[in-house]
Amino acid sequence: MSVKRRLVRQYKPNEHAGFLGAGHLARPVIQGDFMDTDPFIMLMDDMLDKKTDEPVGGPHPHAGFETVTLMLEGEMGDEAHTMKGGDLQMMTAGSGIIHTETIAKKMSMRLLQLWLTLPKNYRWTKPRVQDIPLNHVPKISVQGAEIKLYSGSLADISSPVQNYTPVIIADIHIQPDASTVLNLPASYTTFLYVLEGTLLVGDEKKLLGLNQVGWLERSNKEEESELNLYAGEKGTRFVIYSGQPQHAKIVSHGPFIGDTLEDISRLYQEFRAGKMRHISSVPESQKMIW
């Protein structure tokens, strides 16, 4: 018999002014100690309503982890590559890369960007980038719920996106007053973030409202679990992130994640010495479009 998952922590993250200047608001979705959120380091909900053609953003380095960007609305990119609403990109920074996010025109968009830890033995792996556009995202409709699956396996479907750290990422709609059951590994750290409507979680039917985050109880046992979910009277849309904890301490500073402070110093030296290549220059074998 599967373990029943329960909601054990919830909150509503506050908005603050984002680093892109006027029109940029950001919500820090992940809050708490990394030992509790492992393998998830950070998730920002970025909302941009840019009214001018003055470029913002630009090139910046990353190393030691993966960024997972889910475009909810709008678009971002350039002629070489553009992400649109419903697209996802998983970028493995690994040993170190330079990444460019420049927005040069009037723009309205919303995206979720996750920082996902890498297993210790893959911390400095070769950089790679994976893109899956909306029209290639596996999806299934069951019992009044539509599941778009970006990573991992869920509800008898699987994503082609390759994982170093096993992680399930899905965008889920549930029709008004409908319900669904999700089967997840009981040991995976799991949280939900409500984008529309209201959601009732678990057998206790604890309420999660708009823009609220809910974390599930996590087991130490390697077994399956069931998560019962019920939509409110106006239906709901939420994202679920569920990942395998890596049980390895990390050191975070600026754009870098390492195992030690010495790692952080080395990464800054390599960046300043021009040793990090741009993600666009990685070998074609390290670029996947699913």
Tab-separated table of N, CA and C in Angstrom, residues 89-239:
chain	number	residue	atom	x	y	z
A	89	GLN	N	13.797	24.954	-20.815
A	89	GLN	CA	15.220	24.737	-21.081
A	89	GLN	C	15.915	24.286	-19.805
A	90	MET	N	16.675	23.185	-19.907
A	90	MET	CA	17.517	22.729	-18.802
A	90	MET	C	18.974	22.917	-19.225
A	91	MET	N	19.682	23.802	-18.525
A	91	MET	CA	21.069	24.094	-18.844
A	91	MET	C	21.972	23.584	-17.731
A	92	THR	N	22.850	22.658	-18.081
A	92	THR	CA	23.808	22.111	-17.130
A	92	THR	C	25.051	22.981	-17.157
A	93	ALA	N	25.226	23.798	-16.120
A	93	ALA	CA	26.402	24.670	-16.072
A	93	ALA	C	27.658	23.848	-15.790
A	94	GLY	N	27.559	22.863	-14.888
A	94	GLY	CA	28.662	21.944	-14.631
A	94	GLY	C	29.964	22.651	-14.340
A	95	SER	N	30.993	22.366	-15.168
A	95	SER	CA	32.338	22.890	-14.925
A	95	SER	C	32.438	24.394	-15.121
A	96	GLY	N	31.417	24.978	-15.771
A	96	GLY	CA	31.392	26.430	-15.904
A	96	GLY	C	31.099	26.902	-17.310
A	97	ILE	N	30.151	27.808	-17.450
A	97	ILE	CA	29.782	28.368	-18.744
A	97	ILE	C	29.432	29.843	-18.574
A	98	ILE	N	29.309	30.518	-19.708
A	98	ILE	CA	28.759	31.870	-19.726
A	98	ILE	C	27.434	31.802	-20.460
A	99	HIS	N	26.435	32.418	-19.886
A	99	HIS	CA	25.071	32.349	-20.396
A	99	HIS	C	24.595	33.776	-20.648
A	100	THR	N	23.890	33.990	-21.751
A	100	THR	CA	23.396	35.328	-22.067
A	100	THR	C	21.876	35.350	-22.050
A	101	GLU	N	21.333	36.230	-21.243
A	101	GLU	CA	19.892	36.476	-21.224
A	101	GLU	C	19.699	37.982	-21.410
A	102	THR	N	19.532	38.388	-22.669
A	102	THR	CA	19.352	39.802	-22.986
A	102	THR	C	17.964	40.021	-23.561
A	103	ILE	N	17.265	41.022	-23.047
A	103	ILE	CA	15.935	41.368	-23.553
A	103	ILE	C	16.038	42.782	-24.095
A	104	ALA	N	15.901	42.916	-25.430
A	104	ALA	CA	16.227	44.181	-26.084
A	104	ALA	C	15.014	44.933	-26.618
A	105	LYS	N	13.825	44.464	-26.357
A	105	LYS	CA	12.650	45.162	-26.880
A	105	LYS	C	11.542	45.175	-25.829
A	106	LYS	N	10.462	45.887	-26.134
A	106	LYS	CA	9.314	45.891	-25.228
A	106	LYS	C	8.842	44.450	-25.057
A	107	MET	N	8.524	44.077	-23.831
A	107	MET	CA	8.266	42.673	-23.582
A	107	MET	C	7.394	42.487	-22.348
A	108	SER	N	6.478	41.570	-22.423
A	108	SER	CA	5.717	41.128	-21.252
A	108	SER	C	5.891	39.620	-21.154
A	109	MET	N	6.407	39.164	-20.029
A	109	MET	CA	6.643	37.722	-19.904
A	109	MET	C	6.648	37.311	-18.433
A	110	ARG	N	6.532	36.005	-18.237
A	110	ARG	CA	6.632	35.425	-16.905
A	110	ARG	C	7.338	34.080	-17.030
A	111	LEU	N	8.338	33.863	-16.197
A	111	LEU	CA	9.053	32.593	-16.238
A	111	LEU	C	9.408	32.132	-14.836
A	112	LEU	N	9.587	30.829	-14.717
A	112	LEU	CA	10.074	30.215	-13.491
A	112	LEU	C	11.472	29.688	-13.773
A	113	GLN	N	12.469	30.131	-12.982
A	113	GLN	CA	13.812	29.577	-13.157
A	113	GLN	C	14.276	28.918	-11.872
A	114	LEU	N	14.552	27.634	-12.014
A	114	LEU	CA	15.005	26.792	-10.910
A	114	LEU	C	16.511	26.620	-10.949
A	115	TRP	N	17.149	26.644	-9.781
A	115	TRP	CA	18.524	26.196	-9.627
A	115	TRP	C	18.466	24.818	-8.984
A	116	LEU	N	18.982	23.831	-9.704
A	116	LEU	CA	18.922	22.427	-9.303
A	116	LEU	C	20.336	21.922	-9.028
A	117	THR	N	20.564	21.354	-7.849
A	117	THR	CA	21.902	20.871	-7.539
A	117	THR	C	22.253	19.670	-8.414
A	118	LEU	N	23.532	19.498	-8.650
A	118	LEU	CA	24.035	18.322	-9.355
A	118	LEU	C	24.552	17.306	-8.337
A	119	PRO	N	24.458	16.002	-8.653
A	119	PRO	CA	25.100	15.013	-7.781
A	119	PRO	C	26.591	15.339	-7.647
A	120	LYS	N	27.157	15.065	-6.493
A	120	LYS	CA	28.536	15.476	-6.217
A	120	LYS	C	29.513	14.980	-7.283
A	121	ASN	N	29.305	13.754	-7.781
A	121	ASN	CA	30.221	13.205	-8.780
A	121	ASN	C	30.001	13.785	-10.176
A	122	TYR	N	28.948	14.609	-10.341
A	122	TYR	CA	28.711	15.290	-11.618
A	122	TYR	C	28.790	16.811	-11.480
A	123	ARG	N	29.267	17.300	-10.333
A	123	ARG	CA	29.304	18.746	-10.082
A	123	ARG	C	30.027	19.496	-11.206
A	124	TRP	N	31.117	18.915	-11.706
A	124	TRP	CA	31.951	19.604	-12.702
A	124	TRP	C	31.868	18.915	-14.063
A	125	THR	N	30.712	18.370	-14.371
A	125	THR	CA	30.515	17.703	-15.657
A	125	THR	C	30.552	18.698	-16.815
A	126	LYS	N	30.666	18.175	-18.043
A	126	LYS	CA	30.674	19.048	-19.218
A	126	LYS	C	29.360	19.808	-19.320
A	127	PRO	N	29.400	21.092	-19.629
A	127	PRO	CA	28.161	21.851	-19.827
A	127	PRO	C	27.349	21.298	-20.996
A	128	ARG	N	26.028	21.382	-20.856
A	128	ARG	CA	25.128	20.992	-21.939
A	128	ARG	C	23.833	21.788	-21.794
A	129	VAL	N	23.049	21.796	-22.865
A	129	VAL	CA	21.777	22.514	-22.837
A	129	VAL	C	20.724	21.657	-23.528
A	130	GLN	N	19.553	21.564	-22.905
A	130	GLN	CA	18.442	20.806	-23.451
A	130	GLN	C	17.223	21.719	-23.556
A	131	ASP	N	16.564	21.666	-24.717
A	131	ASP	CA	15.346	22.443	-24.928
A	131	ASP	C	14.215	21.517	-25.317
A	132	ILE	N	13.039	21.747	-24.731
A	132	ILE	CA	11.854	21.025	-25.154
A	132	ILE	C	10.736	22.044	-25.366
A	133	PRO	N	10.331	22.256	-26.630
A	133	PRO	CA	9.262	23.214	-26.922
A	133	PRO	C	7.901	22.648	-26.523
A	134	LEU	N	6.958	23.549	-26.316
A	134	LEU	CA	5.632	23.163	-25.833
A	134	LEU	C	5.006	22.058	-26.670
A	135	ASN	N	5.137	22.137	-28.010
A	135	ASN	CA	4.450	21.150	-28.845
A	135	ASN	C	5.093	19.770	-28.805
A	136	HIS	N	6.232	19.623	-28.108
A	136	HIS	CA	6.850	18.319	-27.932
A	136	HIS	C	6.782	17.825	-26.482
A	137	VAL	N	6.167	18.607	-25.621
A	137	VAL	CA	6.068	18.221	-24.204
A	137	VAL	C	5.030	17.100	-24.060
A	138	PRO	N	5.409	15.957	-23.472
A	138	PRO	CA	4.430	14.881	-23.272
A	138	PRO	C	3.284	15.365	-22.391
A	139	LYS	N	2.052	14.980	-22.754
A	139	LYS	CA	0.912	15.373	-21.923
A	139	LYS	C	-0.132	14.274	-21.919
A	140	ILE	N	-0.968	14.312	-20.890
A	140	ILE	CA	-2.017	13.321	-20.733
A	140	ILE	C	-3.183	13.970	-20.004
A	141	SER	N	-4.387	13.560	-20.349
A	141	SER	CA	-5.591	14.027	-19.657
A	141	SER	C	-6.228	12.852	-18.939
A	142	VAL	N	-6.407	12.985	-17.636
A	142	VAL	CA	-7.004	11.920	-16.829
A	142	VAL	C	-7.918	12.529	-15.778
A	143	GLN	N	-9.152	12.060	-15.708
A	143	GLN	CA	-10.087	12.434	-14.629
A	143	GLN	C	-10.165	13.945	-14.412
A	144	GLY	N	-10.321	14.691	-15.483
A	144	GLY	CA	-10.470	16.131	-15.339
A	144	GLY	C	-9.185	16.884	-15.107
A	145	ALA	N	-8.045	16.189	-15.254
A	145	ALA	CA	-6.747	16.836	-15.072
A	145	ALA	C	-5.933	16.711	-16.353
A	146	GLU	N	-5.251	17.795	-16.734
A	146	GLU	CA	-4.302	17.751	-17.856
A	146	GLU	C	-2.907	17.962	-17.297
A	147	ILE	N	-2.015	17.020	-17.609
A	147	ILE	CA	-0.648	17.054	-17.103
A	147	ILE	C	0.312	17.252	-18.266
A	148	LYS	N	1.102	18.317	-18.218
A	148	LYS	CA	2.196	18.531	-19.158
A	148	LYS	C	3.486	18.207	-18.405
A	149	LEU	N	4.202	17.198	-18.882
A	149	LEU	CA	5.355	16.690	-18.145
A	149	LEU	C	6.661	17.110	-18.817
A	150	TYR	N	7.457	17.881	-18.111
A	150	TYR	CA	8.703	18.409	-18.659
A	150	TYR	C	9.922	17.567	-18.304
A	151	SER	N	9.875	16.879	-17.188
A	151	SER	CA	11.027	16.093	-16.752
A	151	SER	C	10.538	14.911	-15.927
A	152	GLY	N	11.231	13.770	-16.049
A	152	GLY	CA	10.903	12.598	-15.259
A	152	GLY	C	9.737	11.810	-15.819
A	153	SER	N	9.151	10.975	-14.957
A	153	SER	CA	8.006	10.140	-15.317
A	153	SER	C	6.880	10.361	-14.327
A	154	LEU	N	5.647	10.451	-14.856
A	154	LEU	CA	4.477	10.718	-14.029
A	154	LEU	C	3.235	10.342	-14.823
A	155	ALA	N	2.277	9.734	-14.168
A	155	ALA	CA	0.976	9.423	-14.776
A	155	ALA	C	1.132	8.635	-16.078
A	156	ASP	N	2.058	7.672	-16.065
A	156	ASP	CA	2.267	6.763	-17.207
A	156	ASP	C	2.850	7.438	-18.439
A	157	ILE	N	3.410	8.631	-18.301
A	157	ILE	CA	4.137	9.251	-19.401
A	157	ILE	C	5.530	9.636	-18.910
A	158	SER	N	6.450	9.820	-19.866
A	158	SER	CA	7.833	10.155	-19.524
A	158	SER	C	8.349	11.249	-20.436
A	159	SER	N	9.192	12.106	-19.884
A	159	SER	CA	9.825	13.166	-20.660
A	159	SER	C	11.153	12.662	-21.215
A	160	PRO	N	11.532	13.119	-22.422
A	160	PRO	CA	12.836	12.736	-22.972
A	160	PRO	C	14.005	13.489	-22.346
A	161	VAL	N	13.729	14.555	-21.592
A	161	VAL	CA	14.797	15.361	-21.001
A	161	VAL	C	15.655	14.481	-20.083
A	162	GLN	N	16.969	14.576	-20.262
A	162	GLN	CA	17.901	13.759	-19.500
A	162	GLN	C	18.242	14.424	-18.170
A	163	ASN	N	18.328	13.614	-17.121
A	163	ASN	CA	18.583	14.138	-15.781
A	163	ASN	C	19.862	13.571	-15.186
A	164	TYR	N	20.668	14.440	-14.577
A	164	TYR	CA	21.711	13.988	-13.667
A	164	TYR	C	21.092	13.764	-12.288
A	165	THR	N	20.349	14.745	-11.825
A	165	THR	CA	19.568	14.606	-10.593
A	165	THR	C	18.144	14.244	-10.993
A	166	PRO	N	17.644	13.072	-10.586
A	166	PRO	CA	16.276	12.699	-10.957
A	166	PRO	C	15.274	13.736	-10.457
A	167	VAL	N	14.468	14.269	-11.393
A	167	VAL	CA	13.518	15.310	-11.016
A	167	VAL	C	12.280	15.225	-11.902
A	168	ILE	N	11.129	15.391	-11.268
A	168	ILE	CA	9.841	15.442	-11.961
A	168	ILE	C	9.384	16.895	-11.971
A	169	ILE	N	9.076	17.401	-13.158
A	169	ILE	CA	8.561	18.769	-13.295
A	169	ILE	C	7.335	18.700	-14.186
A	170	ALA	N	6.206	19.206	-13.697
A	170	ALA	CA	4.970	19.155	-14.472
A	170	ALA	C	4.136	20.398	-14.232
A	171	ASP	N	3.413	20.794	-15.272
A	171	ASP	CA	2.446	21.885	-15.237
A	171	ASP	C	1.073	21.219	-15.337
A	172	ILE	N	0.240	21.404	-14.323
A	172	ILE	CA	-0.997	20.628	-14.219
A	172	ILE	C	-2.223	21.540	-14.088
A	173	HIS	N	-3.234	21.278	-14.909
A	173	HIS	CA	-4.553	21.913	-14.786
A	173	HIS	C	-5.536	20.871	-14.257
A	174	ILE	N	-6.363	21.259	-13.299
A	174	ILE	CA	-7.465	20.401	-12.857
A	174	ILE	C	-8.753	21.197	-12.992
A	175	GLN	N	-9.747	20.585	-13.617
A	175	GLN	CA	-11.027	21.240	-13.860
A	175	GLN	C	-11.757	21.511	-12.544
A	176	PRO	N	-12.694	22.476	-12.533
A	176	PRO	CA	-13.427	22.809	-11.300
A	176	PRO	C	-14.035	21.579	-10.642
A	177	ASP	N	-13.793	21.475	-9.334
A	177	ASP	CA	-14.351	20.414	-8.486
A	177	ASP	C	-13.914	19.010	-8.884
A	178	ALA	N	-12.919	18.884	-9.763
A	178	ALA	CA	-12.388	17.571	-10.131
A	178	ALA	C	-11.212	17.232	-9.211
A	179	SER	N	-10.744	15.982	-9.282
A	179	SER	CA	-9.625	15.552	-8.449
A	179	SER	C	-8.740	14.599	-9.238
A	180	THR	N	-7.530	14.414	-8.760
A	180	THR	CA	-6.615	13.465	-9.376
A	180	THR	C	-5.669	12.930	-8.322
A	181	VAL	N	-5.010	11.826	-8.637
A	181	VAL	CA	-4.030	11.214	-7.741
A	181	VAL	C	-2.708	11.103	-8.495
A	182	LEU	N	-1.645	11.597	-7.888
A	182	LEU	CA	-0.313	11.482	-8.475
A	182	LEU	C	0.511	10.494	-7.670
A	183	ASN	N	1.238	9.646	-8.361
A	183	ASN	CA	2.142	8.690	-7.712
A	183	ASN	C	3.567	9.202	-7.819
A	184	LEU	N	4.207	9.373	-6.673
A	184	LEU	CA	5.550	9.949	-6.604
A	184	LEU	C	6.424	9.099	-5.683
A	185	PRO	N	7.733	9.069	-5.915
A	185	PRO	CA	8.615	8.430	-4.931
A	185	PRO	C	8.487	9.129	-3.577
A	186	ALA	N	8.274	8.358	-2.532
A	186	ALA	CA	8.027	8.933	-1.205
A	186	ALA	C	9.231	9.696	-0.667
A	187	SER	N	10.438	9.342	-1.140
A	187	SER	CA	11.658	9.979	-0.633
A	187	SER	C	12.006	11.264	-1.374
A	188	TYR	N	11.261	11.601	-2.442
A	188	TYR	CA	11.565	12.804	-3.210
A	188	TYR	C	11.059	14.053	-2.485
A	189	THR	N	11.894	15.070	-2.429
A	189	THR	CA	11.466	16.382	-1.960
A	189	THR	C	10.478	16.944	-2.977
A	190	THR	N	9.312	17.401	-2.485
A	190	THR	CA	8.247	17.796	-3.406
A	190	THR	C	7.566	19.069	-2.930
A	191	PHE	N	7.371	20.003	-3.885
A	191	PHE	CA	6.576	21.185	-3.571
A	191	PHE	C	5.682	21.540	-4.747
A	192	LEU	N	4.602	22.263	-4.436
A	192	LEU	CA	3.615	22.718	-5.406
A	192	LEU	C	3.566	24.243	-5.359
A	193	TYR	N	3.313	24.850	-6.529
A	193	TYR	CA	3.198	26.316	-6.596
A	193	TYR	C	1.973	26.620	-7.441
A	194	VAL	N	0.984	27.287	-6.821
A	194	VAL	CA	-0.311	27.512	-7.468
A	194	VAL	C	-0.254	28.751	-8.362
A	195	LEU	N	-0.568	28.552	-9.636
A	195	LEU	CA	-0.558	29.633	-10.618
A	195	LEU	C	-1.940	30.210	-10.879
A	196	GLU	N	-2.966	29.396	-10.723
A	196	GLU	CA	-4.350	29.833	-10.946
A	196	GLU	C	-5.271	29.073	-9.993
A	197	GLY	N	-6.318	29.757	-9.518
A	197	GLY	CA	-7.356	29.095	-8.728
A	197	GLY	C	-6.880	28.650	-7.359
A	198	THR	N	-7.521	27.620	-6.843
A	198	THR	CA	-7.189	27.068	-5.528
A	198	THR	C	-7.063	25.554	-5.629
A	199	LEU	N	-6.260	25.004	-4.734
A	199	LEU	CA	-5.940	23.581	-4.735
A	199	LEU	C	-6.062	23.034	-3.327
A	200	LEU	N	-6.708	21.874	-3.185
A	200	LEU	CA	-6.816	21.186	-1.906
A	200	LEU	C	-5.890	19.974	-1.948
A	201	VAL	N	-5.024	19.855	-0.932
A	201	VAL	CA	-3.920	18.904	-0.985
A	201	VAL	C	-4.066	17.825	0.078
A	202	GLY	N	-3.895	16.552	-0.362
A	202	GLY	CA	-3.883	15.421	0.554
A	202	GLY	C	-5.264	15.028	1.034
A	203	ASP	N	-5.306	13.962	1.817
A	203	ASP	CA	-6.580	13.499	2.372
A	203	ASP	C	-7.192	14.537	3.305
A	204	GLU	N	-6.331	15.390	3.908
A	204	GLU	CA	-6.830	16.434	4.811
A	204	GLU	C	-7.406	17.626	4.037
A	205	LYS	N	-7.171	17.649	2.721
A	205	LYS	CA	-7.654	18.725	1.844
A	205	LYS	C	-7.238	20.107	2.353
A	206	LYS	N	-5.937	20.234	2.649
A	206	LYS	CA	-5.410	21.539	3.063
A	206	LYS	C	-5.394	22.485	1.872
A	207	LEU	N	-5.834	23.711	2.106
A	207	LEU	CA	-6.025	24.673	1.032
A	207	LEU	C	-4.733	25.390	0.673
A	208	LEU	N	-4.445	25.407	-0.645
A	208	LEU	CA	-3.378	26.232	-1.192
A	208	LEU	C	-4.024	27.236	-2.134
A	209	GLY	N	-3.827	28.532	-1.864
A	209	GLY	CA	-4.421	29.566	-2.691
A	209	GLY	C	-3.476	30.055	-3.771
A	210	LEU	N	-3.917	31.025	-4.533
A	210	LEU	CA	-3.150	31.595	-5.620
A	210	LEU	C	-1.794	32.101	-5.133
A	211	ASN	N	-0.741	31.741	-5.837
A	211	ASN	CA	0.636	32.140	-5.561
A	211	ASN	C	1.183	31.573	-4.253
A	212	GLN	N	0.518	30.574	-3.699
A	212	GLN	CA	1.041	29.934	-2.494
A	212	GLN	C	1.892	28.719	-2.856
A	213	VAL	N	2.845	28.427	-1.983
A	213	VAL	CA	3.755	27.298	-2.128
A	213	VAL	C	3.440	26.285	-1.027
A	214	GLY	N	3.400	25.012	-1.397
A	214	GLY	CA	3.157	23.971	-0.412
A	214	GLY	C	4.190	22.860	-0.526
A	215	TRP	N	4.807	22.500	0.612
A	215	TRP	CA	5.812	21.429	0.646
A	215	TRP	C	5.201	20.179	1.270
A	216	LEU	N	5.551	19.032	0.713
A	216	LEU	CA	5.013	17.765	1.188
A	216	LEU	C	5.961	17.100	2.178
A	217	GLU	N	5.372	16.280	3.030
A	217	GLU	CA	6.162	15.464	3.939
A	217	GLU	C	7.034	14.516	3.116
A	218	ARG	N	8.264	14.297	3.566
A	218	ARG	CA	9.224	13.449	2.842
A	218	ARG	C	9.600	12.251	3.688
A	219	SER	N	9.659	11.076	3.080
A	219	SER	CA	9.998	9.837	3.777
A	219	SER	C	11.459	9.488	3.535
A	220	ASN	N	12.048	8.751	4.456
A	220	ASN	CA	13.410	8.255	4.267
A	220	ASN	C	13.425	6.917	3.539
A	221	LYS	N	12.241	6.341	3.317
A	221	LYS	CA	12.144	5.017	2.701
A	221	LYS	C	11.998	5.124	1.190
A	222	GLU	N	12.584	4.158	0.493
A	222	GLU	CA	12.473	4.094	-0.965
A	222	GLU	C	11.194	3.344	-1.318
A	223	GLU	N	10.099	4.063	-1.418
A	223	GLU	CA	8.817	3.453	-1.743
A	223	GLU	C	7.962	4.467	-2.485
A	224	GLU	N	6.858	3.987	-3.035
A	224	GLU	CA	5.958	4.866	-3.769
A	224	GLU	C	5.018	5.584	-2.805
A	225	SER	N	4.515	6.719	-3.248
A	225	SER	CA	3.547	7.461	-2.441
A	225	SER	C	2.431	7.964	-3.334
A	226	GLU	N	1.292	8.260	-2.708
A	226	GLU	CA	0.137	8.813	-3.416
A	226	GLU	C	-0.138	10.215	-2.913
A	227	LEU	N	-0.396	11.114	-3.856
A	227	LEU	CA	-0.765	12.480	-3.516
A	227	LEU	C	-2.149	12.752	-4.090
A	228	ASN	N	-3.118	12.950	-3.207
A	228	ASN	CA	-4.487	13.259	-3.634
A	228	ASN	C	-4.645	14.765	-3.755
A	229	LEU	N	-5.173	15.204	-4.896
A	229	LEU	CA	-5.322	16.629	-5.179
A	229	LEU	C	-6.734	16.926	-5.655
A	230	TYR	N	-7.286	18.045	-5.171
A	230	TYR	CA	-8.666	18.423	-5.491
A	230	TYR	C	-8.673	19.896	-5.904
A	231	ALA	N	-9.334	20.187	-7.014
A	231	ALA	CA	-9.440	21.570	-7.463
A	231	ALA	C	-10.578	22.275	-6.746
A	232	GLY	N	-10.431	23.582	-6.583
A	232	GLY	CA	-11.505	24.390	-6.034
A	232	GLY	C	-12.603	24.590	-7.063
A	233	GLU	N	-13.591	25.405	-6.709
A	233	GLU	CA	-14.774	25.559	-7.564
A	233	GLU	C	-14.472	26.257	-8.888
A	234	LYS	N	-13.346	26.950	-8.978
A	234	LYS	CA	-12.963	27.597	-10.238
A	234	LYS	C	-11.830	26.867	-10.947
A	235	GLY	N	-11.495	25.672	-10.470
A	235	GLY	CA	-10.396	24.931	-11.067
A	235	GLY	C	-9.056	25.432	-10.562
A	236	THR	N	-7.987	24.835	-11.065
A	236	THR	CA	-6.659	25.236	-10.611
A	236	THR	C	-5.611	24.914	-11.659
A	237	ARG	N	-4.530	25.650	-11.596
A	237	ARG	CA	-3.312	25.340	-12.349
A	237	ARG	C	-2.143	25.496	-11.389
A	238	PHE	N	-1.257	24.519	-11.394
A	238	PHE	CA	-0.097	24.577	-10.517
A	238	PHE	C	1.066	23.851	-11.169
A	239	VAL	N	2.257	24.136	-10.690
A	239	VAL	CA	3.432	23.386	-11.101
A	239	VAL	C	3.878	22.537	-9.921
